[in-house]
Amino acid sequence: MGFIKFKFEEDEPEEPFLGRNDEEEDKLANLKIDKTFAKSGHETDDFVMDWEKRLGFSKNPFRNEILSPIEKFITGCKKEREKLNLFVIEKKHFGTICGPRGYGKSTILCWLAKQLKKYSKKVIVISLKGENLLEGKGFLPILVSPFISIYERRINKAYLSMTTEEVISLIKKKLGGKRFVLLIDDFNSISKQNFDFLNSLISSLPIGIICAGTSEKINKFRSKCESEEKETSDNFRDRLNIKLKGLDFADMKDLIMKRVEFFGGIGIEPFNETYLQAIYKKCDKSPSRMLNLCNEHAIELSVNPEKIRDLKEENAERNAMIYASKEFEHTEEVKQTQQYDTIEIIKN
């Protein structure tokens, strides 16, 4: 007769949501940071090369570039995005987005282009750089590209000898009942020939043109348009006039959290709330500057596990203070069901 041998191991004690003592908090903080560093396989190394893996990221979440899919990362600018939506729906002809460098102009244009491409049966959208509007920078090939075949674009190239009227006639024919939206990023200046060409497009086609650039460049262009004849001035009247002023802390925190969690991290780690606020004070509300600063600080923290433990302990103490405060209350329903994980803590 055979025997089956069982080995029983004691279950790990469940972690209570409230009421942990200081010793338990210290153990928990150390356990979390040890697990984070263990992911890299180099938890005992004194020298760090793959700092992203050391912090538990699959890739660097703080690299200063527009990440895809854009809808997973964009944050803030709610009113501005609503204005852009209305601009398209109401079939306005011209509008601008201005703000200092690094304040999200390219990001918001990228988001708009992605939204418009979902409606390809109603809209044709082209994105280009402002430098393409200068003389001899290839504005015409970019403009007609969606409306001609690969053969016509690369071999025949008949469009290069077309007149303005012929180009407009071609685009109008290919558009059918669709609307044409032209997004121009990093606007700087425009040649006289291309300015006249855009003016003809606005006068002849169902087109919307949005230019994004610094306030200095946009204001200079507005002044030029206002000095033109009335019809031209009306064509280039700014129907958007969006001015980006940067992100407040709540939106900036959301930006960092989305990036951290997308690349395998948790919340805003390796930072805590206080640490992130200190970084935010240095960025002048610029998302670009914030990402650069977070990148620098994350690299510094990756070689200093003791500092990360301190940040986690500080965060645990902060949360404990919130839980213990009079402002933290449970409804009877929550008390009965013990669904503490669904509680949203709102602190004035």
Short mmCIF file of C-alpha atoms in Angstrom, two decimals:
data_model
loop_
_atom_site.label_atom_id
_atom_site.label_comp_id
_atom_site.label_asym_id
_atom_site.label_seq_id
_atom_site.Cartn_x
_atom_site.Cartn_y
_atom_site.Cartn_z
CA MET A 1 0.00 0.00 0.00
CA GLY A 2 1.50 3.31 -1.07
CA PHE A 3 1.56 6.51 0.90
CA ILE A 4 1.20 10.04 -0.35
CA LYS A 5 3.32 12.54 1.45
CA PHE A 6 1.96 16.05 1.87
CA LYS A 7 3.99 19.08 2.80
CA PHE A 8 2.13 21.97 4.34
CA GLU A 9 3.59 25.44 4.32
CA GLU A 10 2.27 28.32 6.30
CA ASP A 11 0.39 30.83 4.16
CA GLU A 12 1.74 34.33 3.99
CA PRO A 13 -0.33 36.56 6.27
CA GLU A 14 -2.76 38.77 4.40
CA GLU A 15 -1.77 42.39 4.38
CA PRO A 16 -4.39 44.53 6.16
CA PHE A 17 -5.43 47.68 4.37
CA LEU A 18 -5.35 49.75 7.54
CA GLY A 19 -3.60 49.61 10.84
CA ARG A 20 -0.09 48.35 9.96
CA ASN A 21 2.44 49.28 12.60
CA ASP A 22 5.75 51.00 11.82
CA GLU A 23 7.72 47.75 11.81
CA GLU A 24 5.35 46.18 9.26
CA GLU A 25 5.52 49.30 7.06
CA ASP A 26 9.33 49.16 7.07
CA LYS A 27 9.33 45.50 6.08
CA LEU A 28 6.81 46.13 3.32
CA ALA A 29 8.76 49.07 1.89
CA ASN A 30 11.99 47.04 1.87
CA LEU A 31 10.24 44.05 0.29
CA LYS A 32 8.82 46.18 -2.56
CA ILE A 33 12.12 47.80 -3.42
CA ASP A 34 13.96 44.46 -3.22
CA LYS A 35 11.43 42.96 -5.67
CA THR A 36 11.82 45.90 -8.03
CA PHE A 37 15.57 45.54 -8.13
CA ALA A 38 15.36 41.76 -8.41
CA LYS A 39 13.56 42.14 -11.77
CA SER A 40 16.79 43.26 -13.41
CA GLY A 41 18.82 40.24 -12.35
CA HIS A 42 21.54 42.59 -11.07
CA GLU A 43 20.18 43.35 -7.61
CA THR A 44 23.56 42.74 -6.00
CA ASP A 45 25.58 44.75 -8.52
CA ASP A 46 27.22 47.94 -7.35
CA PHE A 47 27.50 49.26 -10.91
CA VAL A 48 24.40 49.95 -13.04
CA MET A 49 24.15 50.02 -16.83
CA ASP A 50 20.53 49.11 -17.61
CA TRP A 51 19.00 51.64 -15.26
CA GLU A 52 15.53 51.19 -16.78
CA LYS A 53 15.50 47.48 -15.94
CA ARG A 54 16.94 48.24 -12.52
CA LEU A 55 13.82 50.28 -11.81
CA GLY A 56 11.49 47.67 -13.32
CA PHE A 57 10.82 49.34 -16.70
CA SER A 58 10.83 47.55 -20.05
CA LYS A 59 11.98 50.82 -21.68
CA ASN A 60 12.72 54.36 -20.59
CA PRO A 61 9.31 55.95 -19.83
CA PHE A 62 10.76 59.46 -19.61
CA ARG A 63 12.29 59.82 -23.05
CA ASN A 64 11.36 63.18 -24.48
CA GLU A 65 9.38 62.18 -27.55
CA ILE A 66 5.81 61.60 -28.63
CA LEU A 67 4.91 58.01 -27.82
CA SER A 68 2.47 55.84 -29.71
CA PRO A 69 -0.43 55.22 -29.45
CA ILE A 70 -0.81 58.91 -28.68
CA GLU A 71 -4.26 58.52 -27.07
CA LYS A 72 -2.72 56.47 -24.24
CA PHE A 73 -0.30 59.21 -23.27
CA ILE A 74 -1.90 62.59 -23.94
CA THR A 75 -3.14 64.40 -20.86
CA GLY A 76 -4.54 67.83 -20.03
CA CYS A 77 -5.46 70.44 -22.67
CA LYS A 78 -9.11 69.37 -22.49
CA LYS A 79 -10.52 72.75 -23.52
CA GLU A 80 -7.97 73.11 -26.28
CA ARG A 81 -8.86 69.71 -27.73
CA GLU A 82 -12.54 70.62 -27.61
CA LYS A 83 -11.79 73.79 -29.59
CA LEU A 84 -9.96 71.73 -32.20
CA ASN A 85 -12.92 69.38 -32.44
CA LEU A 86 -15.29 72.31 -33.02
CA PHE A 87 -12.91 73.83 -35.57
CA VAL A 88 -13.21 70.69 -37.70
CA ILE A 89 -16.95 70.20 -37.21
CA GLU A 90 -17.75 73.83 -38.00
CA LYS A 91 -15.50 73.68 -41.11
CA LYS A 92 -13.38 76.68 -40.21
CA HIS A 93 -10.56 77.58 -42.62
CA PHE A 94 -7.61 78.72 -40.54
CA GLY A 95 -6.40 78.55 -36.94
CA THR A 96 -3.23 78.63 -34.85
CA ILE A 97 -1.75 76.96 -31.78
CA CYS A 98 1.03 78.89 -30.09
CA GLY A 99 3.19 78.47 -27.03
CA PRO A 100 6.82 78.17 -25.93
CA ARG A 101 8.88 75.22 -27.12
CA GLY A 102 8.23 72.05 -25.16
CA TYR A 103 4.67 72.96 -24.15
CA GLY A 104 2.92 70.26 -26.20
CA LYS A 105 2.12 71.83 -29.58
CA SER A 106 3.46 68.85 -31.54
CA THR A 107 1.72 66.42 -29.19
CA ILE A 108 -1.69 68.03 -29.60
CA LEU A 109 -1.30 68.12 -33.42
CA CYS A 110 -0.27 64.45 -33.40
CA TRP A 111 -3.35 63.65 -31.32
CA LEU A 112 -5.59 65.56 -33.74
CA ALA A 113 -4.12 63.80 -36.78
CA LYS A 114 -4.76 60.42 -35.14
CA GLN A 115 -8.38 61.34 -34.39
CA LEU A 116 -9.01 62.59 -37.93
CA LYS A 117 -7.56 59.44 -39.50
CA LYS A 118 -10.33 57.47 -37.80
CA TYR A 119 -12.73 59.31 -40.14
CA SER A 120 -10.92 58.67 -43.42
CA LYS A 121 -14.26 58.47 -45.26
CA LYS A 122 -14.95 62.10 -44.35
CA VAL A 123 -11.54 63.71 -43.95
CA ILE A 124 -8.12 63.62 -45.59
CA VAL A 125 -5.40 64.89 -43.27
CA ILE A 126 -1.80 65.83 -44.05
CA SER A 127 0.82 66.65 -41.41
CA LEU A 128 3.98 68.52 -42.34
CA LYS A 129 6.78 70.58 -40.83
CA GLY A 130 6.83 74.36 -41.13
CA GLU A 131 10.13 74.24 -43.01
CA ASN A 132 8.29 72.66 -45.96
CA LEU A 133 6.59 76.01 -46.57
CA LEU A 134 9.88 77.66 -47.45
CA GLU A 135 10.94 78.08 -51.06
CA GLY A 136 12.20 74.86 -52.66
CA LYS A 137 11.43 72.64 -49.67
CA GLY A 138 8.98 70.30 -51.40
CA PHE A 139 5.61 71.65 -50.32
CA LEU A 140 3.83 70.64 -53.56
CA PRO A 141 4.83 66.92 -53.48
CA ILE A 142 3.61 66.63 -49.88
CA LEU A 143 0.36 68.39 -50.70
CA VAL A 144 -0.60 66.25 -53.70
CA SER A 145 0.79 62.98 -52.34
CA PRO A 146 -2.54 61.56 -51.05
CA PHE A 147 -4.27 62.32 -54.36
CA ILE A 148 -1.96 60.63 -56.88
CA SER A 149 -0.68 57.10 -57.47
CA ILE A 150 2.80 55.82 -56.60
CA TYR A 151 3.59 55.76 -60.34
CA GLU A 152 2.61 59.42 -60.71
CA ARG A 153 4.50 60.36 -57.57
CA ARG A 154 7.78 58.53 -58.23
CA ILE A 155 8.04 57.97 -61.98
CA ASN A 156 5.72 60.14 -64.04
CA LYS A 157 5.98 63.23 -61.75
CA ALA A 158 3.63 65.21 -63.97
CA TYR A 159 2.39 67.10 -60.91
CA LEU A 160 5.68 69.02 -60.82
CA SER A 161 4.73 70.94 -63.94
CA MET A 162 1.13 71.63 -62.88
CA THR A 163 -0.16 75.15 -62.43
CA THR A 164 -1.89 76.24 -59.24
CA GLU A 165 -5.26 75.93 -60.96
CA GLU A 166 -4.47 72.38 -62.15
CA VAL A 167 -3.36 71.28 -58.68
CA ILE A 168 -6.53 72.70 -57.10
CA SER A 169 -8.65 71.04 -59.79
CA LEU A 170 -6.94 67.69 -59.14
CA ILE A 171 -7.41 67.90 -55.37
CA LYS A 172 -11.04 69.01 -55.68
CA LYS A 173 -11.78 66.07 -58.00
CA LYS A 174 -10.09 63.54 -55.71
CA LEU A 175 -11.66 64.92 -52.55
CA GLY A 176 -15.20 64.21 -53.65
CA GLY A 177 -17.29 65.17 -50.65
CA LYS A 178 -14.43 64.90 -48.16
CA ARG A 179 -12.83 67.70 -46.17
CA PHE A 180 -9.12 68.45 -46.41
CA VAL A 181 -7.19 69.26 -43.19
CA LEU A 182 -3.59 70.50 -43.27
CA LEU A 183 -1.61 70.43 -40.00
CA ILE A 184 1.60 72.48 -40.00
CA ASP A 185 3.93 71.96 -37.02
CA ASP A 186 6.82 74.16 -35.94
CA PHE A 187 5.71 77.01 -38.19
CA ASN A 188 8.46 79.52 -38.84
CA SER A 189 7.97 81.41 -42.09
CA ILE A 190 6.44 80.94 -45.52
CA SER A 191 7.55 81.87 -49.03
CA LYS A 192 5.43 84.28 -51.06
CA GLN A 193 4.66 81.57 -53.61
CA ASN A 194 3.43 79.08 -51.00
CA PHE A 195 1.47 81.77 -49.16
CA ASP A 196 -0.41 82.61 -52.36
CA PHE A 197 -0.92 78.91 -52.98
CA LEU A 198 -2.46 78.36 -49.52
CA ASN A 199 -4.65 81.39 -50.05
CA SER A 200 -5.94 79.86 -53.32
CA LEU A 201 -6.61 76.55 -51.55
CA ILE A 202 -8.68 78.27 -48.85
CA SER A 203 -10.65 80.20 -51.49
CA SER A 204 -11.35 77.11 -53.61
CA LEU A 205 -11.50 73.99 -51.41
CA PRO A 206 -13.22 72.68 -48.26
CA ILE A 207 -9.97 72.96 -46.34
CA GLY A 208 -8.91 73.64 -42.77
CA ILE A 209 -5.34 74.74 -42.01
CA ILE A 210 -3.86 74.69 -38.50
CA CYS A 211 -0.41 76.16 -37.82
CA ALA A 212 1.50 75.55 -34.58
CA GLY A 213 4.51 77.60 -33.54
CA THR A 214 5.96 79.97 -30.98
CA SER A 215 3.99 83.10 -30.14
CA GLU A 216 6.62 85.25 -31.82
CA LYS A 217 6.38 83.42 -35.16
CA ILE A 218 2.59 83.11 -35.10
CA ASN A 219 2.07 86.81 -34.26
CA LYS A 220 4.43 87.82 -37.06
CA PHE A 221 2.44 85.70 -39.51
CA ARG A 222 -0.87 87.16 -38.26
CA SER A 223 0.46 90.67 -38.86
CA LYS A 224 1.42 89.72 -42.39
CA CYS A 225 -2.06 88.33 -43.07
CA GLU A 226 -3.78 91.41 -41.66
CA SER A 227 -1.79 93.63 -44.02
CA GLU A 228 -3.08 91.76 -47.07
CA GLU A 229 -6.22 92.54 -49.07
CA LYS A 230 -9.54 91.96 -47.31
CA GLU A 231 -10.31 88.62 -49.01
CA THR A 232 -6.89 87.23 -48.13
CA SER A 233 -7.07 88.67 -44.63
CA ASP A 234 -10.45 87.02 -44.10
CA ASN A 235 -9.14 83.67 -45.36
CA PHE A 236 -6.37 83.72 -42.73
CA ARG A 237 -8.44 85.06 -39.85
CA ASP A 238 -7.54 83.00 -36.79
CA ARG A 239 -10.54 80.86 -35.79
CA LEU A 240 -8.67 78.95 -33.06
CA ASN A 241 -6.15 81.20 -31.32
CA ILE A 242 -5.11 78.46 -28.90
CA LYS A 243 -2.39 79.48 -26.44
CA LEU A 244 -0.76 76.63 -24.54
CA LYS A 245 0.28 77.59 -21.01
CA GLY A 246 1.67 74.28 -19.81
CA LEU A 247 0.27 71.61 -17.49
CA ASP A 248 -0.72 71.96 -13.84
CA PHE A 249 0.66 69.44 -11.35
CA ALA A 250 -2.33 67.09 -11.50
CA ASP A 251 -2.05 66.75 -15.29
CA MET A 252 1.74 66.45 -15.13
CA LYS A 253 1.45 63.68 -12.55
CA ASP A 254 -1.05 61.93 -14.82
CA LEU A 255 1.41 62.23 -17.71
CA ILE A 256 4.19 60.60 -15.68
CA MET A 257 1.90 57.89 -14.33
CA LYS A 258 0.66 56.90 -17.79
CA ARG A 259 4.21 56.52 -19.05
CA VAL A 260 5.47 54.66 -15.98
CA GLU A 261 2.61 52.15 -16.00
CA PHE A 262 2.78 51.61 -19.77
CA PHE A 263 6.39 50.47 -19.43
CA GLY A 264 5.80 48.14 -16.50
CA GLY A 265 6.12 50.43 -13.49
CA ILE A 266 3.70 51.24 -10.68
CA GLY A 267 2.06 54.63 -10.23
CA ILE A 268 4.70 57.35 -10.26
CA GLU A 269 7.53 55.18 -8.90
CA PRO A 270 10.43 55.54 -8.40
CA PHE A 271 9.18 58.97 -7.25
CA ASN A 272 6.64 59.75 -4.59
CA GLU A 273 4.25 62.70 -4.48
CA THR A 274 6.58 65.05 -2.62
CA TYR A 275 9.57 64.22 -4.81
CA LEU A 276 7.54 64.69 -8.00
CA GLN A 277 6.25 68.05 -6.78
CA ALA A 278 9.83 69.18 -6.22
CA ILE A 279 10.68 68.24 -9.81
CA TYR A 280 7.55 69.98 -11.09
CA LYS A 281 8.61 73.29 -9.50
CA LYS A 282 11.68 73.29 -11.74
CA CYS A 283 9.95 72.55 -15.07
CA ASP A 284 7.99 75.82 -15.55
CA LYS A 285 4.89 73.78 -16.50
CA SER A 286 6.65 72.41 -19.59
CA PRO A 287 5.94 68.70 -20.30
CA SER A 288 9.18 68.45 -22.27
CA ARG A 289 11.23 69.93 -19.44
CA MET A 290 9.42 67.70 -16.91
CA LEU A 291 10.30 64.54 -18.83
CA ASN A 292 13.95 65.57 -19.07
CA LEU A 293 14.10 66.24 -15.33
CA CYS A 294 12.34 62.96 -14.48
CA ASN A 295 14.79 61.14 -16.71
CA GLU A 296 17.75 62.67 -14.86
CA HIS A 297 16.32 61.95 -11.41
CA ALA A 298 15.28 58.39 -12.28
CA ILE A 299 18.82 57.59 -13.42
CA GLU A 300 20.21 59.02 -10.18
CA LEU A 301 17.76 56.97 -8.11
CA SER A 302 18.58 53.75 -9.98
CA VAL A 303 22.04 53.71 -8.39
CA ASN A 304 20.70 54.65 -4.96
CA PRO A 305 18.26 51.97 -3.69
CA GLU A 306 18.42 53.42 -0.17
CA LYS A 307 16.94 56.68 -1.46
CA ILE A 308 14.09 54.82 -3.14
CA ARG A 309 13.38 52.98 0.13
CA ASP A 310 13.25 56.33 1.91
CA LEU A 311 10.78 57.66 -0.69
CA LYS A 312 8.56 54.60 -0.29
CA GLU A 313 8.62 54.89 3.50
CA GLU A 314 7.80 58.59 3.26
CA ASN A 315 4.89 57.77 0.96
CA ALA A 316 3.62 55.05 3.34
CA GLU A 317 3.74 57.49 6.24
CA ARG A 318 1.87 60.08 4.21
CA ASN A 319 -0.85 57.58 3.30
CA ALA A 320 -1.12 56.47 6.92
CA MET A 321 -1.69 60.07 7.97
CA ILE A 322 -4.46 60.43 5.39
CA TYR A 323 -6.13 57.20 6.53
CA ALA A 324 -5.96 58.28 10.16
CA SER A 325 -7.26 61.80 9.54
CA LYS A 326 -10.84 62.83 10.28
CA GLU A 327 -11.36 63.49 6.57
CA PHE A 328 -11.01 59.77 5.84
CA GLU A 329 -14.37 58.11 6.46
CA HIS A 330 -16.03 54.90 5.28
CA THR A 331 -19.67 54.73 4.33
CA GLU A 332 -21.77 52.04 5.99
CA GLU A 333 -21.90 50.13 2.71
CA VAL A 334 -18.12 50.05 2.43
CA LYS A 335 -17.73 49.06 6.09
CA GLN A 336 -20.09 46.13 5.59
CA THR A 337 -18.58 44.86 2.34
CA GLN A 338 -14.93 45.63 3.29
CA GLN A 339 -14.32 46.83 -0.28
CA TYR A 340 -11.60 49.21 0.78
CA ASP A 341 -9.88 49.01 -2.59
CA THR A 342 -12.78 50.88 -4.18
CA ILE A 343 -12.50 53.87 -1.85
CA GLU A 344 -11.46 57.11 -3.48
CA ILE A 345 -9.61 59.29 -1.04
CA ILE A 346 -10.17 62.98 -1.55
CA LYS A 347 -8.13 65.31 0.60
CA ASN A 348 -8.82 69.05 0.58
#
